[in-house]
Amino acid sequence: MRERHKSVRAWRVADYDLDATLNSGQVFGWQEADGGWEGVVRGRWVRLRETDAGLEATILGAVPDWHWLEEYLQMGFELEQALASFPRDEVLVRALTAHRGLRLLRQDPWECLACFILSSTKQIIQIRQMVALLSERYGDAVAVPRGHGQRHAFPGAKVLASVSERALRGCRLGFRAPYLLHAAQEVSGGELDLAGLKQWPLEAARARLMDLPGVGRKIADCVLLFALGFDRVFPMDVWILRGLRAHYFEGRAVSTKQIVAFVETHFGGWAGYAQQYLFHYLRMQGRGRARMDSKV
DNA sequence: CGCCAGGACGATG
DNA sequence: CATCGTCATGGC
């Protein structure tokens, strides 16, 4: 599929760090290309690039409105307000200084759930690979500009629900295959209305997600934060746990439960944002070095 | 070439 | 509750 007409839209926006945003482990389908990023949003090929004035998007075809992309990128979000609410503790300030402009996207709930089901015990690079393979095999091909290779959207729940576990294991999903299949069946069958969870109270929405096999607190929280708009949710993975223990508890052997309690009061209403800054900061710091510290 | 990865789960203390 | 083995696969 090829289309020749492109549409370009630019937003004046301060503090939008595209690299940090798309490379901070909240989303797995974007690829760096020619000084920008290319991916698929709502079945459309999208190219994003930072400019001096802000952010620029290129898509194919004539576009009546850009609302869907503005929503995805959270262009209307006032980052300053969230950042100003952060506690001024040392690590968080360092993370903020290092990555100011890191944003949370508003992802498609199904794609987000599926990707984080795949995320368990996988490095981010490997999650990207699984997502790419799954998309290639079962996702719809999207129109791309001339000269670009084929691109596929992330497969919908309906398609994946009709695939065998065996075929999914063929995509190198391992033990995650039956989990993904089950989620796809519940979502496509209407048994689980993911978008509807936005209206639920936090605890109930989290519990409903955790009803899914293969979905525990961490994965549920990722979906709540990255796709459903629960801004105070603070996903806790090994990196964050390690980091919190080191920086907020002087490395003492505090229980996970104590840390959870601490997080719920310490970071405030935009805790989810704080979490993403900390996660990205710790992960960037940890490349190569903290490997050894962490073993202590 | 082992170690471990944006975990979850069931079985034991 | 806290810990532990298991699950499947591959990047580093």
PDB file of C-alpha atoms (C1' of nucleotides) in Angstrom:
ATOM      1  CA  MET A   1       0.000   0.000   0.000  1.00  0.00           C
ATOM      2  CA  ARG A   2       1.367   3.384  -0.952  1.00  0.00           C
ATOM      3  CA  GLU A   3      -0.079   6.863  -0.770  1.00  0.00           C
ATOM      4  CA  ARG A   4       1.617   9.908  -2.071  1.00  0.00           C
ATOM      5  CA  HIS A   5       0.042  12.793  -0.180  1.00  0.00           C
ATOM      6  CA  LYS A   6       1.307  13.672   3.227  1.00  0.00           C
ATOM      7  CA  SER A   7      -0.152  15.949   5.843  1.00  0.00           C
ATOM      8  CA  VAL A   8       2.027  17.782   8.309  1.00  0.00           C
ATOM      9  CA  ARG A   9       1.009  19.326  11.593  1.00  0.00           C
ATOM     10  CA  ALA A  10       3.197  21.252  13.992  1.00  0.00           C
ATOM     11  CA  TRP A  11       2.553  22.083  17.606  1.00  0.00           C
ATOM     12  CA  ARG A  12       4.305  24.770  19.553  1.00  0.00           C
ATOM     13  CA  VAL A  13       5.133  23.091  22.783  1.00  0.00           C
ATOM     14  CA  ALA A  14       7.877  23.503  25.313  1.00  0.00           C
ATOM     15  CA  ASP A  15       9.254  20.507  27.142  1.00  0.00           C
ATOM     16  CA  TYR A  16       8.298  17.609  24.922  1.00  0.00           C
ATOM     17  CA  ASP A  17      11.208  15.183  24.908  1.00  0.00           C
ATOM     18  CA  LEU A  18      10.248  12.747  22.200  1.00  0.00           C
ATOM     19  CA  ASP A  19      13.227  10.446  22.660  1.00  0.00           C
ATOM     20  CA  ALA A  20      12.609  10.037  26.368  1.00  0.00           C
ATOM     21  CA  THR A  21       8.882   9.648  25.830  1.00  0.00           C
ATOM     22  CA  LEU A  22       9.059   6.953  23.176  1.00  0.00           C
ATOM     23  CA  ASN A  23      12.065   5.220  24.633  1.00  0.00           C
ATOM     24  CA  SER A  24      11.113   5.050  28.289  1.00  0.00           C
ATOM     25  CA  GLY A  25       9.474   1.654  28.264  1.00  0.00           C
ATOM     26  CA  GLN A  26       5.862   2.801  28.222  1.00  0.00           C
ATOM     27  CA  VAL A  27       5.365   1.926  24.545  1.00  0.00           C
ATOM     28  CA  PHE A  28       7.061  -0.607  22.279  1.00  0.00           C
ATOM     29  CA  GLY A  29       6.104   0.019  18.662  1.00  0.00           C
ATOM     30  CA  TRP A  30       8.083   3.115  17.706  1.00  0.00           C
ATOM     31  CA  GLN A  31      11.235   3.038  15.624  1.00  0.00           C
ATOM     32  CA  GLU A  32      13.898   5.694  15.348  1.00  0.00           C
ATOM     33  CA  ALA A  33      14.360   6.849  11.760  1.00  0.00           C
ATOM     34  CA  ASP A  34      16.037   9.846  10.133  1.00  0.00           C
ATOM     35  CA  GLY A  35      16.224  11.919  13.250  1.00  0.00           C
ATOM     36  CA  GLY A  36      12.622  11.223  14.158  1.00  0.00           C
ATOM     37  CA  TRP A  37      10.342   8.376  15.127  1.00  0.00           C
ATOM     38  CA  GLU A  38       7.945   6.284  13.062  1.00  0.00           C
ATOM     39  CA  GLY A  39       5.071   4.219  14.336  1.00  0.00           C
ATOM     40  CA  VAL A  40       1.404   3.381  13.987  1.00  0.00           C
ATOM     41  CA  VAL A  41      -1.400   5.125  15.848  1.00  0.00           C
ATOM     42  CA  ARG A  42      -5.013   4.110  15.325  1.00  0.00           C
ATOM     43  CA  GLY A  43      -4.129   2.213  12.213  1.00  0.00           C
ATOM     44  CA  ARG A  44      -2.266   5.105  10.629  1.00  0.00           C
ATOM     45  CA  TRP A  45       1.405   5.448   9.896  1.00  0.00           C
ATOM     46  CA  VAL A  46       2.819   8.404  11.826  1.00  0.00           C
ATOM     47  CA  ARG A  47       6.173  10.115  11.767  1.00  0.00           C
ATOM     48  CA  LEU A  48       7.137  12.360  14.685  1.00  0.00           C
ATOM     49  CA  ARG A  49       9.991  14.785  14.975  1.00  0.00           C
ATOM     50  CA  GLU A  50      11.113  17.390  17.448  1.00  0.00           C
ATOM     51  CA  THR A  51      11.636  20.882  16.052  1.00  0.00           C
ATOM     52  CA  ASP A  52      12.918  24.113  17.542  1.00  0.00           C
ATOM     53  CA  ALA A  53       9.378  25.272  18.100  1.00  0.00           C
ATOM     54  CA  GLY A  54       8.004  22.015  19.406  1.00  0.00           C
ATOM     55  CA  LEU A  55       6.695  18.866  17.820  1.00  0.00           C
ATOM     56  CA  GLU A  56       5.887  17.957  14.226  1.00  0.00           C
ATOM     57  CA  ALA A  57       3.811  15.070  12.933  1.00  0.00           C
ATOM     58  CA  THR A  58       3.574  13.708   9.423  1.00  0.00           C
ATOM     59  CA  ILE A  59       0.862  11.318   8.314  1.00  0.00           C
ATOM     60  CA  LEU A  60      -0.563  10.132   5.035  1.00  0.00           C
ATOM     61  CA  GLY A  61      -3.673  11.354   3.306  1.00  0.00           C
ATOM     62  CA  ALA A  62      -5.769  14.426   3.958  1.00  0.00           C
ATOM     63  CA  VAL A  63      -6.662  14.641   7.600  1.00  0.00           C
ATOM     64  CA  PRO A  64      -9.874  16.313   8.682  1.00  0.00           C
ATOM     65  CA  ASP A  65      -8.798  16.516  12.290  1.00  0.00           C
ATOM     66  CA  TRP A  66      -5.801  15.658  14.404  1.00  0.00           C
ATOM     67  CA  HIS A  67      -7.627  15.077  17.628  1.00  0.00           C
ATOM     68  CA  TRP A  68      -6.844  11.371  17.761  1.00  0.00           C
ATOM     69  CA  LEU A  69      -3.129  12.074  17.587  1.00  0.00           C
ATOM     70  CA  GLU A  70      -3.255  14.986  20.001  1.00  0.00           C
ATOM     71  CA  GLU A  71      -5.010  12.707  22.430  1.00  0.00           C
ATOM     72  CA  TYR A  72      -2.384   9.997  21.991  1.00  0.00           C
ATOM     73  CA  LEU A  73       0.468  12.456  22.453  1.00  0.00           C
ATOM     74  CA  GLN A  74      -1.364  14.291  25.245  1.00  0.00           C
ATOM     75  CA  MET A  75      -0.669  17.622  23.571  1.00  0.00           C
ATOM     76  CA  GLY A  76      -3.104  19.420  25.816  1.00  0.00           C
ATOM     77  CA  PHE A  77      -1.433  18.216  28.965  1.00  0.00           C
ATOM     78  CA  GLU A  78       0.188  20.853  31.138  1.00  0.00           C
ATOM     79  CA  LEU A  79       3.395  19.187  32.142  1.00  0.00           C
ATOM     80  CA  GLU A  80       4.490  22.046  34.379  1.00  0.00           C
ATOM     81  CA  GLN A  81       1.534  21.518  36.617  1.00  0.00           C
ATOM     82  CA  ALA A  82       2.357  17.865  37.170  1.00  0.00           C
ATOM     83  CA  LEU A  83       6.066  18.459  37.670  1.00  0.00           C
ATOM     84  CA  ALA A  84       5.433  21.292  40.095  1.00  0.00           C
ATOM     85  CA  SER A  85       3.459  18.905  42.278  1.00  0.00           C
ATOM     86  CA  PHE A  86       6.388  16.526  42.713  1.00  0.00           C
ATOM     87  CA  PRO A  87       8.061  16.305  46.102  1.00  0.00           C
ATOM     88  CA  ARG A  88      11.479  17.950  45.916  1.00  0.00           C
ATOM     89  CA  ASP A  89      13.505  14.969  46.971  1.00  0.00           C
ATOM     90  CA  GLU A  90      16.946  14.407  45.587  1.00  0.00           C
ATOM     91  CA  VAL A  91      16.502  11.501  43.168  1.00  0.00           C
ATOM     92  CA  LEU A  92      13.326  12.834  41.688  1.00  0.00           C
ATOM     93  CA  VAL A  93      14.884  16.229  41.117  1.00  0.00           C
ATOM     94  CA  ARG A  94      17.811  14.550  39.403  1.00  0.00           C
ATOM     95  CA  ALA A  95      15.456  12.532  37.219  1.00  0.00           C
ATOM     96  CA  LEU A  96      13.512  15.656  36.411  1.00  0.00           C
ATOM     97  CA  THR A  97      16.594  17.612  35.524  1.00  0.00           C
ATOM     98  CA  ALA A  98      17.910  14.835  33.327  1.00  0.00           C
ATOM     99  CA  HIS A  99      14.717  14.118  31.412  1.00  0.00           C
ATOM    100  CA  ARG A 100      12.469  17.176  31.607  1.00  0.00           C
ATOM    101  CA  GLY A 101      10.004  16.824  28.770  1.00  0.00           C
ATOM    102  CA  LEU A 102       9.337  13.135  29.247  1.00  0.00           C
ATOM    103  CA  ARG A 103       5.589  12.668  28.802  1.00  0.00           C
ATOM    104  CA  LEU A 104       3.038   9.982  29.402  1.00  0.00           C
ATOM    105  CA  LEU A 105       1.143   8.966  26.299  1.00  0.00           C
ATOM    106  CA  ARG A 106      -2.514   7.961  26.232  1.00  0.00           C
ATOM    107  CA  GLN A 107      -2.348   4.558  24.596  1.00  0.00           C
ATOM    108  CA  ASP A 108      -4.956   2.281  23.149  1.00  0.00           C
ATOM    109  CA  PRO A 109      -6.129   0.095  26.053  1.00  0.00           C
ATOM    110  CA  TRP A 110      -6.013  -3.206  24.225  1.00  0.00           C
ATOM    111  CA  GLU A 111      -2.604  -2.662  22.713  1.00  0.00           C
ATOM    112  CA  CYS A 112      -1.299  -1.503  26.066  1.00  0.00           C
ATOM    113  CA  LEU A 113      -2.705  -4.484  27.937  1.00  0.00           C
ATOM    114  CA  ALA A 114      -1.403  -6.922  25.359  1.00  0.00           C
ATOM    115  CA  CYS A 115       2.068  -5.406  25.303  1.00  0.00           C
ATOM    116  CA  PHE A 116       2.420  -5.472  29.057  1.00  0.00           C
ATOM    117  CA  ILE A 117       1.182  -9.043  29.247  1.00  0.00           C
ATOM    118  CA  LEU A 118       4.130  -9.758  27.002  1.00  0.00           C
ATOM    119  CA  SER A 119       6.455  -7.653  29.133  1.00  0.00           C
ATOM    120  CA  SER A 120       6.802  -9.986  32.067  1.00  0.00           C
ATOM    121  CA  THR A 121      10.376 -11.115  32.604  1.00  0.00           C
ATOM    122  CA  LYS A 122      11.533  -9.638  29.315  1.00  0.00           C
ATOM    123  CA  GLN A 123      13.948  -6.878  28.519  1.00  0.00           C
ATOM    124  CA  ILE A 124      12.444  -3.895  26.763  1.00  0.00           C
ATOM    125  CA  ILE A 125      14.295  -4.694  23.569  1.00  0.00           C
ATOM    126  CA  GLN A 126      12.806  -8.173  23.583  1.00  0.00           C
ATOM    127  CA  ILE A 127       9.312  -6.844  24.160  1.00  0.00           C
ATOM    128  CA  ARG A 128       9.793  -4.701  21.075  1.00  0.00           C
ATOM    129  CA  GLN A 129      10.757  -7.772  19.125  1.00  0.00           C
ATOM    130  CA  MET A 130       7.738  -9.780  20.231  1.00  0.00           C
ATOM    131  CA  VAL A 131       5.450  -6.864  19.439  1.00  0.00           C
ATOM    132  CA  ALA A 132       7.023  -6.445  16.017  1.00  0.00           C
ATOM    133  CA  LEU A 133       6.707 -10.117  15.159  1.00  0.00           C
ATOM    134  CA  LEU A 134       3.130 -10.299  16.364  1.00  0.00           C
ATOM    135  CA  SER A 135       2.223  -7.195  14.363  1.00  0.00           C
ATOM    136  CA  GLU A 136       3.944  -8.469  11.268  1.00  0.00           C
ATOM    137  CA  ARG A 137       2.073 -11.761  11.367  1.00  0.00           C
ATOM    138  CA  TYR A 138      -1.363 -10.744  12.559  1.00  0.00           C
ATOM    139  CA  GLY A 139      -1.672  -6.958  12.310  1.00  0.00           C
ATOM    140  CA  ASP A 140      -3.207  -5.038   9.430  1.00  0.00           C
ATOM    141  CA  ALA A 141      -0.770  -3.555   6.957  1.00  0.00           C
ATOM    142  CA  VAL A 142      -0.890   0.223   7.035  1.00  0.00           C
ATOM    143  CA  ALA A 143      -0.266   2.640   4.202  1.00  0.00           C
ATOM    144  CA  VAL A 144       3.276   3.971   4.265  1.00  0.00           C
ATOM    145  CA  PRO A 145       5.096   6.616   2.194  1.00  0.00           C
ATOM    146  CA  ARG A 146       7.014   5.617  -0.912  1.00  0.00           C
ATOM    147  CA  GLY A 147      10.334   4.134  -0.163  1.00  0.00           C
ATOM    148  CA  HIS A 148       9.295   2.818   3.214  1.00  0.00           C
ATOM    149  CA  GLY A 149       9.103  -0.841   4.087  1.00  0.00           C
ATOM    150  CA  GLN A 150       5.859  -2.486   5.112  1.00  0.00           C
ATOM    151  CA  ARG A 151       4.396  -1.587   8.478  1.00  0.00           C
ATOM    152  CA  HIS A 152       1.704  -3.273  10.468  1.00  0.00           C
ATOM    153  CA  ALA A 153      -0.598  -2.123  13.192  1.00  0.00           C
ATOM    154  CA  PHE A 154      -0.687  -4.030  16.445  1.00  0.00           C
ATOM    155  CA  PRO A 155      -3.214  -6.844  15.968  1.00  0.00           C
ATOM    156  CA  GLY A 156      -6.664  -6.326  17.425  1.00  0.00           C
ATOM    157  CA  ALA A 157      -8.124  -8.511  20.148  1.00  0.00           C
ATOM    158  CA  LYS A 158     -10.520 -10.120  17.707  1.00  0.00           C
ATOM    159  CA  VAL A 159      -7.798 -11.378  15.430  1.00  0.00           C
ATOM    160  CA  LEU A 160      -5.648 -12.677  18.238  1.00  0.00           C
ATOM    161  CA  ALA A 161      -8.614 -14.404  19.851  1.00  0.00           C
ATOM    162  CA  SER A 162      -8.902 -16.553  16.760  1.00  0.00           C
ATOM    163  CA  VAL A 163      -5.258 -17.558  16.731  1.00  0.00           C
ATOM    164  CA  SER A 164      -4.118 -20.760  18.398  1.00  0.00           C
ATOM    165  CA  GLU A 165      -1.894 -20.790  21.443  1.00  0.00           C
ATOM    166  CA  ARG A 166       0.499 -22.817  19.396  1.00  0.00           C
ATOM    167  CA  ALA A 167       0.706 -20.113  16.757  1.00  0.00           C
ATOM    168  CA  LEU A 168       1.291 -17.499  19.439  1.00  0.00           C
ATOM    169  CA  ARG A 169       4.079 -19.572  20.916  1.00  0.00           C
ATOM    170  CA  GLY A 170       5.450 -19.534  17.400  1.00  0.00           C
ATOM    171  CA  CYS A 171       5.848 -15.791  17.862  1.00  0.00           C
ATOM    172  CA  ARG A 172       8.269 -16.593  20.691  1.00  0.00           C
ATOM    173  CA  LEU A 173       5.867 -15.498  23.412  1.00  0.00           C
ATOM    174  CA  GLY A 174       6.659 -18.501  25.585  1.00  0.00           C
ATOM    175  CA  PHE A 175       4.499 -18.878  28.700  1.00  0.00           C
ATOM    176  CA  ARG A 176       2.838 -15.538  27.920  1.00  0.00           C
ATOM    177  CA  ALA A 177       1.015 -17.016  24.934  1.00  0.00           C
ATOM    178  CA  PRO A 178      -2.001 -18.448  26.818  1.00  0.00           C
ATOM    179  CA  TYR A 179      -2.266 -15.232  28.849  1.00  0.00           C
ATOM    180  CA  LEU A 180      -2.448 -13.100  25.737  1.00  0.00           C
ATOM    181  CA  LEU A 181      -4.911 -15.466  24.130  1.00  0.00           C
ATOM    182  CA  HIS A 182      -7.215 -15.410  27.136  1.00  0.00           C
ATOM    183  CA  ALA A 183      -7.162 -11.612  27.329  1.00  0.00           C
ATOM    184  CA  ALA A 184      -7.876 -11.373  23.615  1.00  0.00           C
ATOM    185  CA  GLN A 185     -10.874 -13.645  24.019  1.00  0.00           C
ATOM    186  CA  GLU A 186     -12.351 -11.713  26.921  1.00  0.00           C
ATOM    187  CA  VAL A 187     -11.879  -8.374  25.215  1.00  0.00           C
ATOM    188  CA  SER A 188     -13.117  -9.400  21.797  1.00  0.00           C
ATOM    189  CA  GLY A 189     -16.039 -11.275  23.319  1.00  0.00           C
ATOM    190  CA  GLY A 190     -17.179  -8.169  25.151  1.00  0.00           C
ATOM    191  CA  GLU A 191     -16.735  -9.825  28.501  1.00  0.00           C
ATOM    192  CA  LEU A 192     -14.183  -7.189  29.390  1.00  0.00           C
ATOM    193  CA  ASP A 193     -14.814  -3.599  28.312  1.00  0.00           C
ATOM    194  CA  LEU A 194     -11.375  -2.090  28.688  1.00  0.00           C
ATOM    195  CA  ALA A 195     -12.277   1.482  27.803  1.00  0.00           C
ATOM    196  CA  GLY A 196     -15.209   1.284  30.173  1.00  0.00           C
ATOM    197  CA  LEU A 197     -12.822   0.783  33.077  1.00  0.00           C
ATOM    198  CA  LYS A 198     -11.970   4.468  32.828  1.00  0.00           C
ATOM    199  CA  GLN A 199     -15.218   5.197  34.626  1.00  0.00           C
ATOM    200  CA  TRP A 200     -14.605   2.670  37.379  1.00  0.00           C
ATOM    201  CA  PRO A 201     -13.149   3.452  40.778  1.00  0.00           C
ATOM    202  CA  LEU A 202      -9.429   2.759  40.792  1.00  0.00           C
ATOM    203  CA  GLU A 203      -9.467  -0.259  43.071  1.00  0.00           C
ATOM    204  CA  ALA A 204     -12.277  -1.939  41.169  1.00  0.00           C
ATOM    205  CA  ALA A 205     -10.665  -1.316  37.793  1.00  0.00           C
ATOM    206  CA  ARG A 206      -7.373  -2.704  39.051  1.00  0.00           C
ATOM    207  CA  ALA A 207      -9.068  -5.777  40.494  1.00  0.00           C
ATOM    208  CA  ARG A 208     -10.906  -6.416  37.237  1.00  0.00           C
ATOM    209  CA  LEU A 209      -7.679  -6.309  35.276  1.00  0.00           C
ATOM    210  CA  MET A 210      -5.986  -8.594  37.786  1.00  0.00           C
ATOM    211  CA  ASP A 211      -8.749 -11.085  37.177  1.00  0.00           C
ATOM    212  CA  LEU A 212      -7.041 -11.841  33.895  1.00  0.00           C
ATOM    213  CA  PRO A 213      -4.582 -14.698  34.090  1.00  0.00           C
ATOM    214  CA  GLY A 214      -1.071 -13.387  33.706  1.00  0.00           C
ATOM    215  CA  VAL A 215      -2.038  -9.931  34.914  1.00  0.00           C
ATOM    216  CA  GLY A 216      -0.872  -8.996  38.391  1.00  0.00           C
ATOM    217  CA  ARG A 217      -0.588  -5.671  40.138  1.00  0.00           C
ATOM    218  CA  LYS A 218       2.307  -4.387  38.046  1.00  0.00           C
ATOM    219  CA  ILE A 219       0.780  -5.066  34.640  1.00  0.00           C
ATOM    220  CA  ALA A 220      -2.644  -3.870  35.749  1.00  0.00           C
ATOM    221  CA  ASP A 221      -1.094  -0.627  36.953  1.00  0.00           C
ATOM    222  CA  CYS A 222       0.680  -0.091  33.648  1.00  0.00           C
ATOM    223  CA  VAL A 223      -2.623  -0.317  31.811  1.00  0.00           C
ATOM    224  CA  LEU A 224      -4.348   1.936  34.330  1.00  0.00           C
ATOM    225  CA  LEU A 225      -1.636   4.562  33.965  1.00  0.00           C
ATOM    226  CA  PHE A 226      -0.623   4.365  30.318  1.00  0.00           C
ATOM    227  CA  ALA A 227      -4.019   3.794  28.732  1.00  0.00           C
ATOM    228  CA  LEU A 228      -6.847   4.534  31.135  1.00  0.00           C
ATOM    229  CA  GLY A 229      -5.758   7.832  32.651  1.00  0.00           C
ATOM    230  CA  PHE A 230      -5.322   6.862  36.299  1.00  0.00           C
ATOM    231  CA  ASP A 231      -2.586   9.401  36.935  1.00  0.00           C
ATOM    232  CA  ARG A 232      -1.750   8.537  40.505  1.00  0.00           C
ATOM    233  CA  VAL A 233      -1.050   4.874  39.827  1.00  0.00           C
ATOM    234  CA  PHE A 234       2.595   3.935  40.333  1.00  0.00           C
ATOM    235  CA  PRO A 235       3.636   0.691  38.597  1.00  0.00           C
ATOM    236  CA  MET A 236       6.319  -1.086  40.584  1.00  0.00           C
ATOM    237  CA  ASP A 237       8.790  -3.243  38.742  1.00  0.00           C
ATOM    238  CA  VAL A 238      12.191  -4.510  39.810  1.00  0.00           C
ATOM    239  CA  TRP A 239      13.962  -1.322  38.734  1.00  0.00           C
ATOM    240  CA  ILE A 240      11.669   0.989  40.644  1.00  0.00           C
ATOM    241  CA  LEU A 241      11.643  -1.227  43.694  1.00  0.00           C
ATOM    242  CA  ARG A 242      15.397  -1.400  43.742  1.00  0.00           C
ATOM    243  CA  GLY A 243      15.669   2.341  43.182  1.00  0.00           C
ATOM    244  CA  LEU A 244      13.168   3.294  45.857  1.00  0.00           C
ATOM    245  CA  ARG A 245      14.819   1.020  48.351  1.00  0.00           C
ATOM    246  CA  ALA A 246      18.209   2.521  47.603  1.00  0.00           C
ATOM    247  CA  HIS A 247      17.255   6.197  47.455  1.00  0.00           C
ATOM    248  CA  TYR A 248      14.369   6.548  49.885  1.00  0.00           C
ATOM    249  CA  PHE A 249      15.245   3.882  52.444  1.00  0.00           C
ATOM    250  CA  GLU A 250      19.045   4.035  52.445  1.00  0.00           C
ATOM    251  CA  GLY A 251      19.159   0.540  51.062  1.00  0.00           C
ATOM    252  CA  ARG A 252      17.501  -0.957  54.128  1.00  0.00           C
ATOM    253  CA  ALA A 253      15.639  -4.213  53.697  1.00  0.00           C
ATOM    254  CA  VAL A 254      12.163  -2.729  53.901  1.00  0.00           C
ATOM    255  CA  SER A 255       9.306  -4.884  52.705  1.00  0.00           C
ATOM    256  CA  THR A 256       7.625  -4.326  49.380  1.00  0.00           C
ATOM    257  CA  LYS A 257       4.428  -3.593  51.220  1.00  0.00           C
ATOM    258  CA  GLN A 258       6.061  -0.786  53.160  1.00  0.00           C
ATOM    259  CA  ILE A 259       7.329   0.702  49.935  1.00  0.00           C
ATOM    260  CA  VAL A 260       3.886   0.516  48.387  1.00  0.00           C
ATOM    261  CA  ALA A 261       2.477   2.386  51.376  1.00  0.00           C
ATOM    262  CA  PHE A 262       5.207   5.000  51.131  1.00  0.00           C
ATOM    263  CA  VAL A 263       4.608   5.551  47.437  1.00  0.00           C
ATOM    264  CA  GLU A 264       0.887   6.044  47.891  1.00  0.00           C
ATOM    265  CA  THR A 265       1.365   9.081  50.075  1.00  0.00           C
ATOM    266  CA  HIS A 266       4.732  10.440  49.015  1.00  0.00           C
ATOM    267  CA  PHE A 267       4.326  11.179  45.321  1.00  0.00           C
ATOM    268  CA  GLY A 268       0.876  12.714  45.291  1.00  0.00           C
ATOM    269  CA  GLY A 269      -1.723  12.957  42.569  1.00  0.00           C
ATOM    270  CA  TRP A 270       0.735  12.750  39.689  1.00  0.00           C
ATOM    271  CA  ALA A 271       2.586   9.764  41.091  1.00  0.00           C
ATOM    272  CA  GLY A 272       2.375   7.998  37.765  1.00  0.00           C
ATOM    273  CA  TYR A 273       4.386  10.740  36.139  1.00  0.00           C
ATOM    274  CA  ALA A 274       6.930  10.642  38.933  1.00  0.00           C
ATOM    275  CA  GLN A 275       7.214   6.911  38.457  1.00  0.00           C
ATOM    276  CA  GLN A 276       8.007   7.272  34.770  1.00  0.00           C
ATOM    277  CA  TYR A 277      10.677   9.875  35.432  1.00  0.00           C
ATOM    278  CA  LEU A 278      12.242   7.671  38.085  1.00  0.00           C
ATOM    279  CA  PHE A 279      12.029   4.547  35.965  1.00  0.00           C
ATOM    280  CA  HIS A 280      13.637   6.150  32.957  1.00  0.00           C
ATOM    281  CA  TYR A 281      16.285   7.848  35.048  1.00  0.00           C
ATOM    282  CA  LEU A 282      17.194   4.687  36.936  1.00  0.00           C
ATOM    283  CA  ARG A 283      17.279   2.650  33.772  1.00  0.00           C
ATOM    284  CA  MET A 284      19.545   5.118  31.987  1.00  0.00           C
ATOM    285  CA  GLN A 285      21.794   5.292  35.048  1.00  0.00           C
ATOM    286  CA  GLY A 286      21.863   1.544  35.384  1.00  0.00           C
ATOM    287  CA  ARG A 287      23.229   0.804  31.969  1.00  0.00           C
ATOM    288  CA  GLY A 288      26.424  -1.086  32.593  1.00  0.00           C
ATOM    289  CA  ARG A 289      27.145   0.272  36.040  1.00  0.00           C
ATOM    290  CA  ALA A 290      24.387  -0.320  38.582  1.00  0.00           C
ATOM    291  CA  ARG A 291      24.345  -3.955  37.641  1.00  0.00           C
ATOM    292  CA  MET A 292      26.933  -4.583  40.305  1.00  0.00           C
ATOM    293  CA  ASP A 293      25.493  -2.277  42.958  1.00  0.00           C
ATOM    294  CA  SER A 294      22.138  -3.962  42.612  1.00  0.00           C
ATOM    295  CA  LYS A 295      23.415  -7.325  43.654  1.00  0.00           C
ATOM    296  CA  VAL A 296      24.143  -6.148  47.167  1.00  0.00           C
TER     297      VAL A 296
ATOM    298  C1'  DC B   1      28.261 -18.802  28.376  1.00  0.00           C
ATOM    299  C1'  DG B   2      25.598 -17.948  32.333  1.00  0.00           C
ATOM    300  C1'  DC B   3      22.764 -14.323  34.202  1.00  0.00           C
ATOM    301  C1'  DC B   4      18.571 -12.022  34.208  1.00  0.00           C
ATOM    302  C1'  DA B   5      14.808  -9.431  32.111  1.00  0.00           C
ATOM    303  C1'  DG B   6       9.185  -3.110  33.276  1.00  0.00           C
ATOM    304  C1'  DG B   7       6.061 -10.750  36.539  1.00  0.00           C
ATOM    305  C1'  DA B   8       2.579 -13.968  37.711  1.00  0.00           C
ATOM    306  C1'  DC B   9       1.240 -18.029  40.028  1.00  0.00           C
ATOM    307  C1'  DG B  10       0.891 -21.936  42.920  1.00  0.00           C
ATOM    308  C1'  DA B  11       2.947 -24.285  46.730  1.00  0.00           C
ATOM    309  C1'  DT B  12       5.186 -24.026  51.163  1.00  0.00           C
ATOM    310  C1'  DG B  13       6.847 -21.987  55.808  1.00  0.00           C
TER     311       DG B  13
ATOM    312  C1'  DC C   1       2.241 -12.406  54.505  1.00  0.00           C
ATOM    313  C1'  DA C   2       7.112 -13.592  52.729  1.00  0.00           C
ATOM    314  C1'  DT C   3       9.847 -16.604  50.123  1.00  0.00           C
ATOM    315  C1'  DC C   4      10.678 -19.985  46.337  1.00  0.00           C
ATOM    316  C1'  DG C   5      10.567 -22.685  42.111  1.00  0.00           C
ATOM    317  C1'  DT C   6       8.673 -22.510  37.641  1.00  0.00           C
ATOM    318  C1'  DC C   7       7.371 -20.783  33.331  1.00  0.00           C
ATOM    319  C1'  DA C   8      10.081 -19.545  27.724  1.00  0.00           C
ATOM    320  C1'  DT C   9      13.197 -17.117  25.457  1.00  0.00           C
ATOM    321  C1'  DG C  10      17.141 -14.504  24.108  1.00  0.00           C
ATOM    322  C1'  DG C  11      20.125 -10.033  24.671  1.00  0.00           C
ATOM    323  C1'  DC C  12      24.209  -8.872  26.760  1.00  0.00           C
TER     324       DC C  12
END
